GROMACS .gro file of C-alpha atoms in nm:
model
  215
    1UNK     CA    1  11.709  13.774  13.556
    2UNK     CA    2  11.731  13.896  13.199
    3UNK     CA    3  12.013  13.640  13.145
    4UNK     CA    4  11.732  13.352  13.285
    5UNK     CA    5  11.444  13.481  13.065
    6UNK     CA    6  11.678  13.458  12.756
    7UNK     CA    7  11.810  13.089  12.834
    8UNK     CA    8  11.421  13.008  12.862
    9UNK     CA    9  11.273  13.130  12.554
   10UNK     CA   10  11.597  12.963  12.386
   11UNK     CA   11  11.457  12.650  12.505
   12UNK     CA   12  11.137  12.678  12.451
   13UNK     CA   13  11.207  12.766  12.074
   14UNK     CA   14  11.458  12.463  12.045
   15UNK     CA   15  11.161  12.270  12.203
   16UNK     CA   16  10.914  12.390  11.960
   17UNK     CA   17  11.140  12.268  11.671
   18UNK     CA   18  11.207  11.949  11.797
   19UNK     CA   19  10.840  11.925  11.865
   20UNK     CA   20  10.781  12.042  11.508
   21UNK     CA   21  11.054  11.854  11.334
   22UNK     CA   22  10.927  11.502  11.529
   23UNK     CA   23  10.587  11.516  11.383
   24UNK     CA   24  10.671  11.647  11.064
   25UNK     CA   25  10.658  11.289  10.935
   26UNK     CA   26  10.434  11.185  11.182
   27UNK     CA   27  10.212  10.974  10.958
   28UNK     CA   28  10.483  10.804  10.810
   29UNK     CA   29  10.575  10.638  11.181
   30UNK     CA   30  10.196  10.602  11.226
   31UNK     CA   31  10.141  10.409  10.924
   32UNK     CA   32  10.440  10.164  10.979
   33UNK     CA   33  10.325  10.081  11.339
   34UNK     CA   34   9.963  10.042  11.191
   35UNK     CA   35  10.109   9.839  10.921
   36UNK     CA   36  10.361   9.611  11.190
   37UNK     CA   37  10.044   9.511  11.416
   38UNK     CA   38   9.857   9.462  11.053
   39UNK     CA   39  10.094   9.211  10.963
   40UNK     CA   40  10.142   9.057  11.287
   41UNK     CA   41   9.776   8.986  11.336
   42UNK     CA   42   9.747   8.906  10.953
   43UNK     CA   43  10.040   8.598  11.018
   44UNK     CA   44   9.848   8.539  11.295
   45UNK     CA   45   9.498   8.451  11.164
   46UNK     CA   46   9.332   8.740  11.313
   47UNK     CA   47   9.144   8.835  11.020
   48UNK     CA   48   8.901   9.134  11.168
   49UNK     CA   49   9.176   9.301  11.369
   50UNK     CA   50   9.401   9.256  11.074
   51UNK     CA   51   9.184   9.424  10.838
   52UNK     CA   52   9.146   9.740  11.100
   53UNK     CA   53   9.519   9.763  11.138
   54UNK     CA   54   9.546   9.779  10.748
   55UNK     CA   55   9.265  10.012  10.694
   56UNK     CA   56   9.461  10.216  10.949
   57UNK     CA   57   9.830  10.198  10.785
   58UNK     CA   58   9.648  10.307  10.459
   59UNK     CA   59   9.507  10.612  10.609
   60UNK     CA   60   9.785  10.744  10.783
   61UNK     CA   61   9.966  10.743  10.473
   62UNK     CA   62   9.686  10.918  10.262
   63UNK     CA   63   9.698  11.152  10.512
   64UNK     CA   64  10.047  11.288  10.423
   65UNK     CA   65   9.970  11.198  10.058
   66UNK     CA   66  10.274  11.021   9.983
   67UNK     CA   67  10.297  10.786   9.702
   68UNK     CA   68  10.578  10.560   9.770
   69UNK     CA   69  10.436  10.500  10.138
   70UNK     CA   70  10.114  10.387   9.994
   71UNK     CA   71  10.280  10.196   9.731
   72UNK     CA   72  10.495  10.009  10.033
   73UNK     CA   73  10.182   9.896  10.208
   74UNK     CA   74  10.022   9.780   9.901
   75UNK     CA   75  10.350   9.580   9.855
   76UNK     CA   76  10.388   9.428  10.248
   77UNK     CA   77  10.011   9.324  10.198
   78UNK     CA   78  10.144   9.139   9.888
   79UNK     CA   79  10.413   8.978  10.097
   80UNK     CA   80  10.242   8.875  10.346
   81UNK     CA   81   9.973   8.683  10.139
   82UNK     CA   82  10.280   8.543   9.957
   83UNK     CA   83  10.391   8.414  10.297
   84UNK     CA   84  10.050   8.255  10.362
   85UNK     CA   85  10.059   8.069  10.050
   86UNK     CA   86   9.833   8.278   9.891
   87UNK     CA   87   9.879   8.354   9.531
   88UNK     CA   88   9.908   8.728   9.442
   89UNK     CA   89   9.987   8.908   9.165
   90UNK     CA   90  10.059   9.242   9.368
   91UNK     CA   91   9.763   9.389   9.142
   92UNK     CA   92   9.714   9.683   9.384
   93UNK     CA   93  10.028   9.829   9.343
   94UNK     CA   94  10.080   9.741   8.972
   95UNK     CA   95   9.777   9.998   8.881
   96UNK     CA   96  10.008  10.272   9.049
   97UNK     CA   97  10.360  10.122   8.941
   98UNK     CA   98  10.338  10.375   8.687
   99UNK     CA   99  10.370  10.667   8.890
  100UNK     CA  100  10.660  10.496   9.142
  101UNK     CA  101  11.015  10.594   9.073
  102UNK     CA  102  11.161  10.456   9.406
  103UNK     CA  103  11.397  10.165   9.222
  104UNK     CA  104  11.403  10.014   9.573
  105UNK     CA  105  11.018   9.957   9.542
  106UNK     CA  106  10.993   9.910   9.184
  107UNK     CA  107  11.243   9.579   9.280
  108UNK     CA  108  11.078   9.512   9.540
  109UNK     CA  109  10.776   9.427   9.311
  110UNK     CA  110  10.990   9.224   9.082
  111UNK     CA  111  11.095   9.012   9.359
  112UNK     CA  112  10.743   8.936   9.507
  113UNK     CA  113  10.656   8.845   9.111
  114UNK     CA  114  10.947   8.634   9.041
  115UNK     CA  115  11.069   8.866   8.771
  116UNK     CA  116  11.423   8.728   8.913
  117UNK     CA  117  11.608   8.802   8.599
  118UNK     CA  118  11.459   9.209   8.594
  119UNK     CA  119  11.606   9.241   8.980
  120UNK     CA  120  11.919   9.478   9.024
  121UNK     CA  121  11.975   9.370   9.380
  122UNK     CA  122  12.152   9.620   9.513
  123UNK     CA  123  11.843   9.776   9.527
  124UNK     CA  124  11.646   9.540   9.747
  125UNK     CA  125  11.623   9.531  10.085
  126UNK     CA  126  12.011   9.347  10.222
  127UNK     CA  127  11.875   9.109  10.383
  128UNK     CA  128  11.757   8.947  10.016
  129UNK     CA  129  12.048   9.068   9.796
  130UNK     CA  130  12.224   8.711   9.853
  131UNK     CA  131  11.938   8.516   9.790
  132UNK     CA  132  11.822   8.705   9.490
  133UNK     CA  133  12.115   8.691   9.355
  134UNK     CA  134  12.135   8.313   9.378
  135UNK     CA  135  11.743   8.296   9.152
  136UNK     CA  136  11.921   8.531   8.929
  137UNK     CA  137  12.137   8.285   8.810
  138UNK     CA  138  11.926   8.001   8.890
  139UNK     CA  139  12.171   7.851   9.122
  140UNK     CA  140  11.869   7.756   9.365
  141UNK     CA  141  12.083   7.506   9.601
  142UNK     CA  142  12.289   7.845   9.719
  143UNK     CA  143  11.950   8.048   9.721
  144UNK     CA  144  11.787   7.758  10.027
  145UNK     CA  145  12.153   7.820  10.167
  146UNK     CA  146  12.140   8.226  10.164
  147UNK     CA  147  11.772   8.166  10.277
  148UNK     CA  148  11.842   8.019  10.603
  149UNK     CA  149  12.084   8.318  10.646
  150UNK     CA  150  11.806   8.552  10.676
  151UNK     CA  151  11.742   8.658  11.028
  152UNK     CA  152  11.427   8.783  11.016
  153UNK     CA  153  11.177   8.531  11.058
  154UNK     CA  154  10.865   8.711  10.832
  155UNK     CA  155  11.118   8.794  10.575
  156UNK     CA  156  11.282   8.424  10.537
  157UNK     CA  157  10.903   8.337  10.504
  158UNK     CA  158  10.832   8.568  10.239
  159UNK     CA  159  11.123   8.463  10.093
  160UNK     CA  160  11.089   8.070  10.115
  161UNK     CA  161  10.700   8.117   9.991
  162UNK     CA  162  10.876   8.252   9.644
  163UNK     CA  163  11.055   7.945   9.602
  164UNK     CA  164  10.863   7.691   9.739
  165UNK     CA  165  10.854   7.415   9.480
  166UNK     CA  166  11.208   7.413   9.548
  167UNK     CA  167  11.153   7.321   9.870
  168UNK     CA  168  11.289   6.982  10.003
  169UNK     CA  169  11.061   6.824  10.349
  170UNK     CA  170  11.272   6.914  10.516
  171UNK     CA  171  11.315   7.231  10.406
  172UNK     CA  172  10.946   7.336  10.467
  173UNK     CA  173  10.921   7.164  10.784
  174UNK     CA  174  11.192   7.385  10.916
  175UNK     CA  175  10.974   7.692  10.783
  176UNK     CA  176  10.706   7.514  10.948
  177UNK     CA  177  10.932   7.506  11.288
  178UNK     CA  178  10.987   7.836  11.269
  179UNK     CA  179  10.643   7.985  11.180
  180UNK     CA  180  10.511   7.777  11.510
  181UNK     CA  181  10.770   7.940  11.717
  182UNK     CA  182  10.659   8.279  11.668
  183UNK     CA  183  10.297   8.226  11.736
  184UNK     CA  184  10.161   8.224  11.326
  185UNK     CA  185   9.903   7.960  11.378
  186UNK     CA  186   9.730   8.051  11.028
  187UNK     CA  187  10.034   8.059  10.833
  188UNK     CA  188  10.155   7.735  10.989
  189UNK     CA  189   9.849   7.550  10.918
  190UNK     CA  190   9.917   7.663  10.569
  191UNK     CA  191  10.252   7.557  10.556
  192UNK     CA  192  10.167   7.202  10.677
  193UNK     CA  193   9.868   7.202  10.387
  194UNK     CA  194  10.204   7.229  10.153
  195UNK     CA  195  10.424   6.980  10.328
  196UNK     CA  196  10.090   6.746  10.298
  197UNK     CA  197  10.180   6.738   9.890
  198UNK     CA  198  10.506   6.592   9.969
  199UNK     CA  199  10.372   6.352  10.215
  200UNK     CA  200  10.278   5.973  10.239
  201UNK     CA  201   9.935   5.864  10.350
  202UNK     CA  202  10.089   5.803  10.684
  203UNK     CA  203  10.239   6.157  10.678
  204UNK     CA  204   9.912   6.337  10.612
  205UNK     CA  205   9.718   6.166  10.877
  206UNK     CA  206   9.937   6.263  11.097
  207UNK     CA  207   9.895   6.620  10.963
  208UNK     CA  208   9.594   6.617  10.966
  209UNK     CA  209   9.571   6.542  11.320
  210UNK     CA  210   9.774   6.848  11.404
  211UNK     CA  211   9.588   7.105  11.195
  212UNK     CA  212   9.253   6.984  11.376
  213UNK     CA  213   9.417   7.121  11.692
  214UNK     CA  214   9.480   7.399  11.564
  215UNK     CA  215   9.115   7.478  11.485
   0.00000   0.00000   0.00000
């Protein structure tokens, strides 16, 4: 019996640390699932329920006062109006740059700005070392290449939206293609608005006549 009772307060303690160690960084997981369904609905054109989700991702992370997960949202927010076309200087996060060691963030920001020739690569996410590395040199026919090598749909946005006056037709319908295909009716629309400056009059009508459906 004594043998039994041992075994169970064992467990229990084991239990409690799991417990304790799970939540620990609770916030962090909380405000990268706030942020996900942030950007999702952002992409999306769900403007109120996008602003909610981001108001959200920002609180969990003040909640555990950390920095560099603040500093992260600031920078997906960035990204995300970079894949929409939107111009942004990333101002949020350059009036706390100052206080951010993280190299992974700090070229992280130098991407989303264009600061190509500042990047050390092999601090940036993998999936945009290759393509980076390509702007670096200015060798932009293997950057489209490493582009379409980028699995993740959001991030080959982001990345095309940095280089899109580089951009063949074809190159932004395929964005276009693949915007559409995972439900971003707001970012397609504004993808379409570029491939209308490429366009003949013929073109644009008949662009025109798509983005009205998709009012």
């Amino acid at each position: 019996m004594k043998i039994k009772l041992l075994f169970l307060i064992i467990a229990i303690f084991f239990i409690g640390c799991s417990f304790k160690t799970n939540n620990k960084y609770k916030y962090r997981v909380d405000a990268s699932n706030s942020f996900d369904s942030f950007k999702k609905y952002y992409l999306q054109g769900k403007t109120r329920l996008a602003s909610i989700a981001l108001k959200r991702a920002l609180q969990n992370a003040k909640e555990g006062s950390d920095v560099n997960s603040i500093a992260k949202i600031y920078l997906g927010e960035c990204a995300l109006h970079n894949a929409m076309l939107i111009r942004d200087n990333c101002n949020e996060f350059a009036q706390i740059k100052d206080i951010i060691s993280d190299k992974n963030i700090q070229n992280y920001y130098l991407f989303l700005r264009k600061y190509f020739q500042k990047i050390d690569t092999k601090f940036l996410p993998q999936r945009y070392r290759d393509f980076a590395k390509y702007l670096k040199q200015k060798e932009f026919k293997n950057a489209i290449k490493a582009l379409y090598k980028i699995k993740d749909a959001d991030s080959q946005i982001i990345a095309a939206s940095l280089i899109k006056d580089k951009l063949s037709k074809k190159d932004i319908k395929n964005i276009i293609k693949l915007s559409s295909s995972m439900g971003y009716k707001k970012t397609t629309a504004r993808w379409y608005t570029l491939l209308e400056t490429k366009s003949t009059d013929n073109e644009k009508r008949v662009i025109d006549k798509k983005l009205k459906l998709f009012q």
